Short mmCIF file of C-alpha atoms in Angstrom, two decimals:
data_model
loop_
_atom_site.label_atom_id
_atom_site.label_comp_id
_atom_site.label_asym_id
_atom_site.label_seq_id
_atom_site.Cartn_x
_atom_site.Cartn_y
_atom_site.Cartn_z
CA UNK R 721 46.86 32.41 29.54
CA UNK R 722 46.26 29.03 27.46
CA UNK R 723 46.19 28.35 23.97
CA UNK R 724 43.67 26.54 22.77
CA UNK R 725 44.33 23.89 19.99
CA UNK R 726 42.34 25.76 17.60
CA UNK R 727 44.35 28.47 15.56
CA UNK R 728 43.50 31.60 16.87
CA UNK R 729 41.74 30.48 19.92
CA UNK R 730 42.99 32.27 22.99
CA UNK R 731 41.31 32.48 26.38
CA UNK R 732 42.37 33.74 30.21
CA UNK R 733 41.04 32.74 33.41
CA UNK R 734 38.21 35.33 32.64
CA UNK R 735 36.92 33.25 29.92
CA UNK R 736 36.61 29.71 32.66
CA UNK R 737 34.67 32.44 34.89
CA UNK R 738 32.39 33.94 32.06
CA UNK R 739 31.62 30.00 30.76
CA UNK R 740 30.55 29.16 34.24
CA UNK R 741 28.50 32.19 34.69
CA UNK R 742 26.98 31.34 31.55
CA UNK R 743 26.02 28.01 32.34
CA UNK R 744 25.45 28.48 35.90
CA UNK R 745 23.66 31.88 35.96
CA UNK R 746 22.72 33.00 32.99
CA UNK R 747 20.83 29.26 31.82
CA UNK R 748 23.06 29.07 28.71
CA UNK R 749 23.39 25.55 26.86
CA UNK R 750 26.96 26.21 26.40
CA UNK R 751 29.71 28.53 26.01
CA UNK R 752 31.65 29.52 22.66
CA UNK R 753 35.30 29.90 24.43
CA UNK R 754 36.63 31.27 21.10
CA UNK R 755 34.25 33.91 20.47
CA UNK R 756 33.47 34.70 24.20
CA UNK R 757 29.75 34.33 23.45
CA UNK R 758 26.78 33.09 25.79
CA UNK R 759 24.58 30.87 23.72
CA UNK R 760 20.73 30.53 25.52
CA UNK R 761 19.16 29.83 22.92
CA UNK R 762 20.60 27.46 20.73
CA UNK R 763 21.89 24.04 21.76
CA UNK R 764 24.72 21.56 20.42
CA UNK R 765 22.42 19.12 18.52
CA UNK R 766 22.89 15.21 18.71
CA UNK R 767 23.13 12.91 15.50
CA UNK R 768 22.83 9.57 17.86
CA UNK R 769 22.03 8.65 21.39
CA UNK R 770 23.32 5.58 21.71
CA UNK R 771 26.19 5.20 18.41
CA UNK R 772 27.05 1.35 19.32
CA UNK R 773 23.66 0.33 20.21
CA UNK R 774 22.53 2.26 16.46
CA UNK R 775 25.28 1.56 14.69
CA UNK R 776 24.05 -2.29 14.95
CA UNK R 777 20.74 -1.98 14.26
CA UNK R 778 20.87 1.41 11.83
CA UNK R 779 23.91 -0.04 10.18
CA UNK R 780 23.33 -3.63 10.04
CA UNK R 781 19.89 -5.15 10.48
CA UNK R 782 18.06 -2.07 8.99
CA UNK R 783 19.35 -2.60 5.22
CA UNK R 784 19.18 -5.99 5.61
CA UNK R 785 15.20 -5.70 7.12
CA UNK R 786 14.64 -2.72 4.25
CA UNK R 787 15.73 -4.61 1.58
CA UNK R 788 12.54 -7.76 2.34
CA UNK R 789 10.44 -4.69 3.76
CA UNK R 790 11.00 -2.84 -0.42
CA UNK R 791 10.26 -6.45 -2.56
CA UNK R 792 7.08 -7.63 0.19
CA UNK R 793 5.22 -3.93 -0.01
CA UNK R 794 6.12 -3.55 -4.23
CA UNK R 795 4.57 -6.78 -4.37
CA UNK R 796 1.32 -6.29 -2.45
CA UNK R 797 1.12 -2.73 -4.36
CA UNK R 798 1.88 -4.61 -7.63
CA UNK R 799 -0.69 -7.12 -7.41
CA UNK R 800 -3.46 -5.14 -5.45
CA UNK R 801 -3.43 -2.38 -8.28
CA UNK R 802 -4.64 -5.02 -11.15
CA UNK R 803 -7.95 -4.23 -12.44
CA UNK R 804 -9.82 -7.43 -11.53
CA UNK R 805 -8.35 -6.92 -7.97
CA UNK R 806 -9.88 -3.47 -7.05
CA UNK R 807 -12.49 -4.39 -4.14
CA UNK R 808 -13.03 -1.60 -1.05
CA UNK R 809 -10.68 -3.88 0.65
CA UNK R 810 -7.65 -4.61 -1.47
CA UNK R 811 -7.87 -0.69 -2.18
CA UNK R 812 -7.12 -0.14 1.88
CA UNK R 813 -4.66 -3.26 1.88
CA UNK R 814 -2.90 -1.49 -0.93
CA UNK R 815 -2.36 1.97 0.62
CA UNK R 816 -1.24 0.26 3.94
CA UNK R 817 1.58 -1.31 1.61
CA UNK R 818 2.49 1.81 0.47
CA UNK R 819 2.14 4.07 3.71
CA UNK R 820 4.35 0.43 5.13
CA UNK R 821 6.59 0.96 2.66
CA UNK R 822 7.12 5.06 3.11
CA UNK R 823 7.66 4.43 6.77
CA UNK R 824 11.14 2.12 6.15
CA UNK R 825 12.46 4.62 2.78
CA UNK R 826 12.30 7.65 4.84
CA UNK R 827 14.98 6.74 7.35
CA UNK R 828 17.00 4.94 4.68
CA UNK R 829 18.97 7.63 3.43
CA UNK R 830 20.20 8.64 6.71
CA UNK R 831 20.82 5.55 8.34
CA UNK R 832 22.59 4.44 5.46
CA UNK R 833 24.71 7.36 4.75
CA UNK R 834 25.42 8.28 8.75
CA UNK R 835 25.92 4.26 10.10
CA UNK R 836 26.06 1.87 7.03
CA UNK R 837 28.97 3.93 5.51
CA UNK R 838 30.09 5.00 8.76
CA UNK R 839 30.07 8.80 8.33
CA UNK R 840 29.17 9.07 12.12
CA UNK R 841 33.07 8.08 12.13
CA UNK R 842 33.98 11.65 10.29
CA UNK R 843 32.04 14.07 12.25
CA UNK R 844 34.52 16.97 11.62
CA UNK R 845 33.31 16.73 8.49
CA UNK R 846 29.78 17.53 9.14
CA UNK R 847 27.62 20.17 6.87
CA UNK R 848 24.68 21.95 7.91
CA UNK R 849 22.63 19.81 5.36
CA UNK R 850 23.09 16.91 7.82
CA UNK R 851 21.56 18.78 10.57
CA UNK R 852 18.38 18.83 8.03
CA UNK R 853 18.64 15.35 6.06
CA UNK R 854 18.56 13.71 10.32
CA UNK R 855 15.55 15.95 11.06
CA UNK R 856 13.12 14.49 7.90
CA UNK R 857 14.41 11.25 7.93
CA UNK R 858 14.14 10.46 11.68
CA UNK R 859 12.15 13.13 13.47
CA UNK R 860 9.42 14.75 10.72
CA UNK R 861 8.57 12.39 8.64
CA UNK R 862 8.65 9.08 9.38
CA UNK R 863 5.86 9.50 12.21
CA UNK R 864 3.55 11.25 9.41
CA UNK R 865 3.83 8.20 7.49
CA UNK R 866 3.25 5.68 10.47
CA UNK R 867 -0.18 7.69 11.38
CA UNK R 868 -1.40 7.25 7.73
CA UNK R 869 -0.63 3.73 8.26
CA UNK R 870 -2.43 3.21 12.05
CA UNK R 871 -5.55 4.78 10.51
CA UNK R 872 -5.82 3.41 7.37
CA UNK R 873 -5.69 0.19 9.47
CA UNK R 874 -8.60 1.55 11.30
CA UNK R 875 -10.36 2.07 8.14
CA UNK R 876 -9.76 -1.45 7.11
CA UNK R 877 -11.49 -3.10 10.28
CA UNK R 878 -14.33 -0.75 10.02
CA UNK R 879 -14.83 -0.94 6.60
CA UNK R 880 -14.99 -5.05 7.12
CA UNK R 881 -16.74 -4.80 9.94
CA UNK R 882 -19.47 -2.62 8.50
CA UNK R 883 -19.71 -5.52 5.36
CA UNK R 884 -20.45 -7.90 7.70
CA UNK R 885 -23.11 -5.94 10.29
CA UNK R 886 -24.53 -3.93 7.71
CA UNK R 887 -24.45 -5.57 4.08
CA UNK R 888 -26.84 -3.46 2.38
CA UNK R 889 -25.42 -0.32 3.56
CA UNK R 890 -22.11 -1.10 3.11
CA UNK R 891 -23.20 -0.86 -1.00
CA UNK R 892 -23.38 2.69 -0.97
CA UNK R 893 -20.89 3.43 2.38
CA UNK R 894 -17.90 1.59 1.47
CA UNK R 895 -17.71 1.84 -2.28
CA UNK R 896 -14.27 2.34 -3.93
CA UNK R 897 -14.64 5.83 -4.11
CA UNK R 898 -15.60 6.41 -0.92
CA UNK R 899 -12.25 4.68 0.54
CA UNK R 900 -10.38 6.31 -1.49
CA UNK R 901 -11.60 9.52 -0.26
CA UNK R 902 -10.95 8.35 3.29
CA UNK R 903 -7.93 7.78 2.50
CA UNK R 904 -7.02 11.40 1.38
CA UNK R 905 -8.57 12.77 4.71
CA UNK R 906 -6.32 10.58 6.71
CA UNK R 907 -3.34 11.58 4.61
CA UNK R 908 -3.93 14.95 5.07
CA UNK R 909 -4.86 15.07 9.03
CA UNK R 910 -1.59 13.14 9.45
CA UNK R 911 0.24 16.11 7.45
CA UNK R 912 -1.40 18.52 9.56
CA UNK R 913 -0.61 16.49 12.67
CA UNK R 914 2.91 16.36 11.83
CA UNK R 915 3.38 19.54 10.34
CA UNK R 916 4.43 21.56 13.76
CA UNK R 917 7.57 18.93 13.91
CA UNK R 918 8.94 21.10 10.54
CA UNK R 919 8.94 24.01 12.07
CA UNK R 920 10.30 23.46 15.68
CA UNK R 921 14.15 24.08 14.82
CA UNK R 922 16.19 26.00 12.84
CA UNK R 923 19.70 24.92 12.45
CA UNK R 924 23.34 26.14 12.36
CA UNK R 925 26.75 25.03 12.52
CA UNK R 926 29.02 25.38 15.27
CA UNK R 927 32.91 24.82 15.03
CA UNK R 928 35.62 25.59 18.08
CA UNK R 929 35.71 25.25 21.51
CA UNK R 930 32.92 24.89 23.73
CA UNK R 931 32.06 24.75 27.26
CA UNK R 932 29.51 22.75 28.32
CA UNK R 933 27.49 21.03 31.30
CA UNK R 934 28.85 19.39 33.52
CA UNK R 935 31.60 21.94 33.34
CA UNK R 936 33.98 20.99 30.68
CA UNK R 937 35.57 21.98 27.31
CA UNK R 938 35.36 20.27 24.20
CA UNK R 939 36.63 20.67 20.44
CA UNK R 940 33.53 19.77 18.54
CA UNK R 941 32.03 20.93 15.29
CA UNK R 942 28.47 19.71 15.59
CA UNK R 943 25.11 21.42 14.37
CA UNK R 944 23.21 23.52 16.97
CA UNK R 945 19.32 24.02 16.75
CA UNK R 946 17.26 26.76 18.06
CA UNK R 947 13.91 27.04 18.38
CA UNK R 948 12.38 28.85 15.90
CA UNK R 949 10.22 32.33 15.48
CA UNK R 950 6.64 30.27 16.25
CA UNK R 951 7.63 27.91 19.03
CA UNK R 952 8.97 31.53 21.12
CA UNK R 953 5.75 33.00 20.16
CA UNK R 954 3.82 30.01 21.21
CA UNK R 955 6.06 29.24 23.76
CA UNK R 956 8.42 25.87 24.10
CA UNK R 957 5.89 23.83 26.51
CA UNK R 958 2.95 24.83 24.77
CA UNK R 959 3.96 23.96 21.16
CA UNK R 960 5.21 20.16 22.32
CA UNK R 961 2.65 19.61 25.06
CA UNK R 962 0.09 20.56 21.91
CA UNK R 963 2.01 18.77 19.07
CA UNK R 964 3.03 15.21 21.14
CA UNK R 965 -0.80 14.69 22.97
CA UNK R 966 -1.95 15.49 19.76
CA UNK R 967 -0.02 12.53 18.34
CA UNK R 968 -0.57 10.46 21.25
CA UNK R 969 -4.24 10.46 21.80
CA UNK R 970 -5.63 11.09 17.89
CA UNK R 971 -2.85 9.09 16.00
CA UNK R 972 -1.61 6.39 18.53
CA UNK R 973 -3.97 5.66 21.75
CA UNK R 974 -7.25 6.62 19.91
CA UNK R 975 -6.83 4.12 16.69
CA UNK R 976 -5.45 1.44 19.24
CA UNK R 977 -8.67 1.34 21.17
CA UNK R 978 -11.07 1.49 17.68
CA UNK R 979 -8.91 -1.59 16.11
CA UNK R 980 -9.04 -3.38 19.57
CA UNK R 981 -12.88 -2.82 19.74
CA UNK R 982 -13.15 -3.50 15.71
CA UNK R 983 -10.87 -6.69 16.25
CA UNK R 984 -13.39 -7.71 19.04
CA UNK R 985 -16.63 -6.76 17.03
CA UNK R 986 -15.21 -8.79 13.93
CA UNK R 987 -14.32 -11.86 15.78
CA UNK R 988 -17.98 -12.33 16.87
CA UNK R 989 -19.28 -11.47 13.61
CA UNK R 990 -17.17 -14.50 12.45
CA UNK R 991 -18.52 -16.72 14.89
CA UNK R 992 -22.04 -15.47 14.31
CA UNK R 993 -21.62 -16.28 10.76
CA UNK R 994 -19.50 -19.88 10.99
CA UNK R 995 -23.15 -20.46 13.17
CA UNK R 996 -24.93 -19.16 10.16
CA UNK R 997 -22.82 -21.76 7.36
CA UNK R 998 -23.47 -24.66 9.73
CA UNK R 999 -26.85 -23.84 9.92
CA UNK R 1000 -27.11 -23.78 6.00
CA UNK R 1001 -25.20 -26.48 5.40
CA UNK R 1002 -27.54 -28.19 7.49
CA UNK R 1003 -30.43 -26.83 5.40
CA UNK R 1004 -28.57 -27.96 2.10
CA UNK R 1005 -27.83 -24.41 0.93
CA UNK R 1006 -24.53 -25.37 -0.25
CA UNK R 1007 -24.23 -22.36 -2.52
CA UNK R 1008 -24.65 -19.99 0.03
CA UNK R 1009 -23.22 -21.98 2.78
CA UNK R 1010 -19.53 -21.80 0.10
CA UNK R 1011 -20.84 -17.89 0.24
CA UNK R 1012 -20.45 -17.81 3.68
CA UNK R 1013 -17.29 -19.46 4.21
CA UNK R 1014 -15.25 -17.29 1.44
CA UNK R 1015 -16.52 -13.86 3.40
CA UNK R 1016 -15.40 -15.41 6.67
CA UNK R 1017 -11.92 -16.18 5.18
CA UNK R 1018 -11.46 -12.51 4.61
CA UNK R 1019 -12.71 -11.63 7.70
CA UNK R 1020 -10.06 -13.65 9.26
CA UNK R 1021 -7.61 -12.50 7.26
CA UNK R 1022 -8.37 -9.15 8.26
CA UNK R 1023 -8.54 -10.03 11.96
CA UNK R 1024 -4.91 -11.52 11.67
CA UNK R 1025 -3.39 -8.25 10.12
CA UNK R 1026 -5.07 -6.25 12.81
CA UNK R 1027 -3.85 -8.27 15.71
CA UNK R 1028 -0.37 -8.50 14.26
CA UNK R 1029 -0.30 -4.65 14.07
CA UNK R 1030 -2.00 -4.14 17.33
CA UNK R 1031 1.12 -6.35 18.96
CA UNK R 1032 3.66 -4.53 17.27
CA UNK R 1033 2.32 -1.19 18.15
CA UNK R 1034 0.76 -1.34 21.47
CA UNK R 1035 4.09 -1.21 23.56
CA UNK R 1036 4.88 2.11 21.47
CA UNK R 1037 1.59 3.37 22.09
CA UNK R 1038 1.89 2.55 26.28
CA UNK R 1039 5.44 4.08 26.19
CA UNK R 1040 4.82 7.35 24.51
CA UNK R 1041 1.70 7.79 26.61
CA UNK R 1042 4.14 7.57 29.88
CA UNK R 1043 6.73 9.64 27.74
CA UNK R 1044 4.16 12.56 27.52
CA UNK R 1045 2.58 12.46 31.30
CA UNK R 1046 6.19 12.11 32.58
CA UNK R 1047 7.42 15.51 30.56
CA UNK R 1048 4.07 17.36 30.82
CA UNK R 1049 3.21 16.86 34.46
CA UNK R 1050 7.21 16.79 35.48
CA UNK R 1051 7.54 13.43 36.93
CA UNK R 1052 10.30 11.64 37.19
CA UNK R 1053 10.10 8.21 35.94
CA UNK R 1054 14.05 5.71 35.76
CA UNK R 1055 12.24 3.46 33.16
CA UNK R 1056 12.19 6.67 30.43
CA UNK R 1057 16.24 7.42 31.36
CA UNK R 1058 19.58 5.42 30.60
CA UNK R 1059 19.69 3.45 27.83
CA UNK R 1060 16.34 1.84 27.94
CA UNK R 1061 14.34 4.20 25.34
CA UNK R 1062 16.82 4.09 23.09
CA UNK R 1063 16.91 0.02 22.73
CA UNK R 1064 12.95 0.25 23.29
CA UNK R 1065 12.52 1.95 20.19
CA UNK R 1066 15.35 0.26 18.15
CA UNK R 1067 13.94 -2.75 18.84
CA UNK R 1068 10.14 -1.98 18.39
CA UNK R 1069 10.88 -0.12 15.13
CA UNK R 1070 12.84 -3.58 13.84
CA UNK R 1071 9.57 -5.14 14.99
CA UNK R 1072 7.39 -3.22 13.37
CA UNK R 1073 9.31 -2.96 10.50
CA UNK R 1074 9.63 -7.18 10.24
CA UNK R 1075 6.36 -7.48 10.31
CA UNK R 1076 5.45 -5.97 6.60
CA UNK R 1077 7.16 -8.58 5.04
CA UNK R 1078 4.97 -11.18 7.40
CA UNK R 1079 1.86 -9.19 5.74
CA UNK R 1080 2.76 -10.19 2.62
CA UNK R 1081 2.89 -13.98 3.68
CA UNK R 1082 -0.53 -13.70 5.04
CA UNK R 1083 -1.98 -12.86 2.01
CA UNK R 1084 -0.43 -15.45 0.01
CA UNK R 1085 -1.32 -18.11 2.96
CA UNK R 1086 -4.73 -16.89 2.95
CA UNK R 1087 -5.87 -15.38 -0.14
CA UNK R 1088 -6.02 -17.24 -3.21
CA UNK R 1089 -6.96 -14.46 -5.77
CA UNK R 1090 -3.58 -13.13 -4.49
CA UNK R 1091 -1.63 -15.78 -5.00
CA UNK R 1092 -3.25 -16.68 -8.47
CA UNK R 1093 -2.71 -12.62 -9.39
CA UNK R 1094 1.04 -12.92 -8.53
CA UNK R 1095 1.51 -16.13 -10.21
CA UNK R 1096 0.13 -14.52 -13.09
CA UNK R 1097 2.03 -11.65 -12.75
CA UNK R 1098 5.01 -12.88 -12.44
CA UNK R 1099 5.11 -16.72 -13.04
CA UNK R 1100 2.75 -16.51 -15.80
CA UNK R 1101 4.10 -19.92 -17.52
CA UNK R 1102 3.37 -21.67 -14.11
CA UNK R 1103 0.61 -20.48 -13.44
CA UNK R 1104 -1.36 -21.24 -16.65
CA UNK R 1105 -2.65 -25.05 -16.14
CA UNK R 1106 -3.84 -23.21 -12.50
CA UNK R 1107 -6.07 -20.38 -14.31
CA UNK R 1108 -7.15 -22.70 -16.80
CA UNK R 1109 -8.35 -25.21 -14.08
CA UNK R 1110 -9.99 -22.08 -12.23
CA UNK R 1111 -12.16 -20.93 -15.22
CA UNK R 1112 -13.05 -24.46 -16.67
CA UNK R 1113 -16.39 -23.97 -17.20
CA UNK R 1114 -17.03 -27.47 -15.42
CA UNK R 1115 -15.60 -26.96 -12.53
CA UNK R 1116 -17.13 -23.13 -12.60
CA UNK R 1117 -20.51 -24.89 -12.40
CA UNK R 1118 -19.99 -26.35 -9.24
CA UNK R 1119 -19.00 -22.78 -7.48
CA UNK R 1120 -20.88 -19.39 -7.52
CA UNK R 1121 -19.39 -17.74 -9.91
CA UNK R 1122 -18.74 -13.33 -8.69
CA UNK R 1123 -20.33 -11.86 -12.12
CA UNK R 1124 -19.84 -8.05 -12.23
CA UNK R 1125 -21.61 -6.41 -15.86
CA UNK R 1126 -21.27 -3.59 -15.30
CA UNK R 1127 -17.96 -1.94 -15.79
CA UNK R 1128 -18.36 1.34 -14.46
CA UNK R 1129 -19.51 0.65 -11.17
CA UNK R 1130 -17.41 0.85 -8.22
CA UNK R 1131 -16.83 -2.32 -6.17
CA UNK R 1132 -19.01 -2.44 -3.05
CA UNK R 1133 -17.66 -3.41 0.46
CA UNK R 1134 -19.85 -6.15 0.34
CA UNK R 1135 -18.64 -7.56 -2.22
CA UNK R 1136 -14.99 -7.69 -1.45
CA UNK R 1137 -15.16 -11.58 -1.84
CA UNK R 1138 -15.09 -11.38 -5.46
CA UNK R 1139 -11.14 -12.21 -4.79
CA UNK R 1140 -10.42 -15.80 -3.86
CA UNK R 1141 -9.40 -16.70 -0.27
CA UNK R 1142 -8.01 -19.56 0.88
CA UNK R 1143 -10.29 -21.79 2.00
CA UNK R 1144 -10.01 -22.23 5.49
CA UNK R 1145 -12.89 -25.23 6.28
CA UNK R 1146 -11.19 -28.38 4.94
CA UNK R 1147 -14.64 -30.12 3.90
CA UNK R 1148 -14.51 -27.43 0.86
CA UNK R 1149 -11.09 -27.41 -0.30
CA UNK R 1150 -10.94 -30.90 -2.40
CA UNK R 1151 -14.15 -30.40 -4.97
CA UNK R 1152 -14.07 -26.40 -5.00
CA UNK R 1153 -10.16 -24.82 -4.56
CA UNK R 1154 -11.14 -21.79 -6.13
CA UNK R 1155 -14.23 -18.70 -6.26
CA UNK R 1156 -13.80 -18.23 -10.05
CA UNK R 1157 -12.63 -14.16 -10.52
CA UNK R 1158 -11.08 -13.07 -14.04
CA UNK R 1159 -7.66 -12.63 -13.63
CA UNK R 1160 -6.08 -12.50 -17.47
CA UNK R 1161 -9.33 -11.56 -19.06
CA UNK R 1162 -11.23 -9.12 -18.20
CA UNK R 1163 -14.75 -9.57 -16.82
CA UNK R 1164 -17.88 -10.10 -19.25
CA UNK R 1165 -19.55 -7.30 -20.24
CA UNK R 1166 -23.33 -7.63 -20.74
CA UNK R 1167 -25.14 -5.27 -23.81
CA UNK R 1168 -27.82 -5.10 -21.35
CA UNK R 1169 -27.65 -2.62 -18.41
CA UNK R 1170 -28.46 -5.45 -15.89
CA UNK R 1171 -26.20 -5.58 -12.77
CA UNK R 1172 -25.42 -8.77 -11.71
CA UNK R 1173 -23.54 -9.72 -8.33
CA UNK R 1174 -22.92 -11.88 -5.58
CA UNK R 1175 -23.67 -10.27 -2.38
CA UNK R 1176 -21.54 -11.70 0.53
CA UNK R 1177 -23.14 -11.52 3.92
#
């Protein structure tokens, strides 16, 4: 007989042969040498998969990446929510921030608490509440935020693309209110997407001696997870076959095809309308030609923030499309085994990630009703020669001026230009730096009930 190092914790030669049975025969995950239990239905559950390879990245870069991910997506929320700022699009650009910014705070409090302060290093310590706080910050969660994100993306290139095909439809189509409502419907089809990954598991705690594959015994206390009341009624390969395609093909391959067909669509509506300023600047419709110009910087804009996101997110979208063929249809595939997944995703998170902060760089670089918001926000001294020299009336003259009368009426889609953009022909940028929009004032307000606007093609 041999005494186990656990008070308490006897076991014969009967007990090797009943843990092999168990494991061999009888399908069991692993065997509880202490309490001569069987357990088939529960498994030891796994904080990490790879603890150096995480404890880097988790530990290290995330905080670091977290902490410029928190200030870039405040800031874009910040300055997006001003009143003279609410167009159809800054409303989507705003939401992204925020969905951006969800997607990095989830995972914060466990990667901070298990690698940053190194409590992967005290594991006999562990609490059931562990078991829990890893499953919402890194399984449930963080994917539910990420789909509101890849749609709301969608929603921004078809929203833009719409203002530029259709410009008098796009009045009553992409209106404030109508985004915002959009916006709610994604939110809560991503909630009911990601809902089944809440109620997969249940958790418990294991503490003593177990036997497990490939035919060994171990000292470990460590949660154990079982599937739960619905996924045994459902059964275990229908309830994840369901719950991952679903993910795959409506929140990752579906949205990556519409933004790479929106991208497309937008990029020859840009060239169709560059054609169209040349061909008024030709006809001296300066006015108009400007017009032009300012819509097409948005459109740009727009076209860079898609691509960057489509880069970012189209290896993800390839791999978990491989992930789910290889573990519905059983094939066997090296590239999805060893260590390779695991630095996959660290690294395309960190990508992902490091590109919110680059978001908020684009719209400084390419928006000037951004960067004249923020200086005003925050840099108001600085920035006060800069309004003044954007609403001198002389130098208004010179540019069409956005006039909106009529404060109870939603923005249009069309006429998301009533922001400044950064001017990207250089011919304009000397005599006209800025399209006048009130930024400390707010607009004029007519007694009359006429509407006035520019309408940007």
């Amino acid at each position: 007989m041999r005494t186990a190092a656990t008070p308490g914790c006897v076991w014969s030669n009967e007990t090797e042969e009943a843990a092999m049975y168990c494991l061999r025969n009888l399908g069991g995950s692993f065997y509880d040498g202490c309490n001569q239990h069987c357990y088939t239905d529960q498994n030891l559950m796994r904080l990490t998969h790879n603890l150096q390879l995480e404890s880097v990245v988790y530990g290290q870069i995330f905080p670091v990446l977290i902490f410029f991910v928190v200030i870039a997506n405040v800031l874009v929320a910040v300055v997006l929510s001003q009143k003279h700022m609410i167009t159809p699009t800054n409303v989507v650009l705003k939401y992204m921030a925020i969905a951006d910014l969800c997607v990095g705070l989830v995972p914060l409090p466990w990667t901070f608490f298990y690698y940053t302060l190194k409590f992967n290093e005290h594991e006999d310590d562990i609490e059931l509440w562990w078991c829990y706080m890893y499953k919402y910050s890194m399984d449930a969660v963080p994917p539910v935020c990420h789909n509101v994100a890849m749609w709301l993306t969608v929603l921004l290139a078809g929203q833009r693309y719409i203002s530029i095909e259709y410009p008098i439809k796009s009045r009553s189509l992409c209106s404030v209110r109508n985004v915002r409502l959009a916006t709610v419907a994604i939110t809560i089809a991503s909630l009911l997407c990601g809902l089944p990954k809440s109620f997969d598991y249940y958790y418990g705690m294991f503490d003593g001696w177990a036997f497990v594959p490939p035919g060994q015994w171990i000292n470990v206390r460590s949660c154990v997870a079982g599937f739960t009341a619905l996924v045994r009624l459902l059964g275990q390969n229908t309830f994840f076959n369901f719950y991952f395609w679903t993910r795959v093909l409506a929140f990752i391959i579906l949205p990556s095809l519409l933004l790479i067909i929106l991208n497309v669509l937008l990029i020859r509506g840009i060239r169709r309308a560059q054609r169209r300023k040349e061909r008024l600047l030709k006809e001296k419709r300066a006015r108009e030609a400007q017009r032009q110009n300012d819509s097409n910087s948005t459109s740009l804009m727009l076209v860079v923030i898609v691509s960057i996101f489509l880069i970012v997110n189209l290896p993800q979208a390839i791999f978990m499309g491989m992930l789910c063929v290889c573990n519905t249809f059983g094939i066997s595939n090296r590239l999805l085994e060893g260590i390779f997944p695991v630095a996959f995703l660290l690294a395309n998170n960190m990508l992902v990630m490091a590109t919110y902060p680059i978001n908020f760089g684009i719209y400084c670089f390419m928006s000037s009703s951004f960067r004249l918001t923020f200086r005003a926000l925050f840099f108001p001294k600085s920035s006060r020669d800069t309004l003044n020299g954007a609403l001198n009336p002389s130098a208004a003259s010179s540019r069409p001026s956005v006039r909106k009368t009529d404060s109870n009426r939603s923005p249009r889609c069309s006429e998301a230009q009533y922001t400044p953009v950064h001017k990207s022909t250089p011919s304009y940028s000397n005599n006209n730096q800025f399209e006048y929009a009130p930024v400390l004032t707010a607009p004029p307000i007519s007694s009359s009930n006429e509407k006035l606007d520019t309408v940007y093609l």
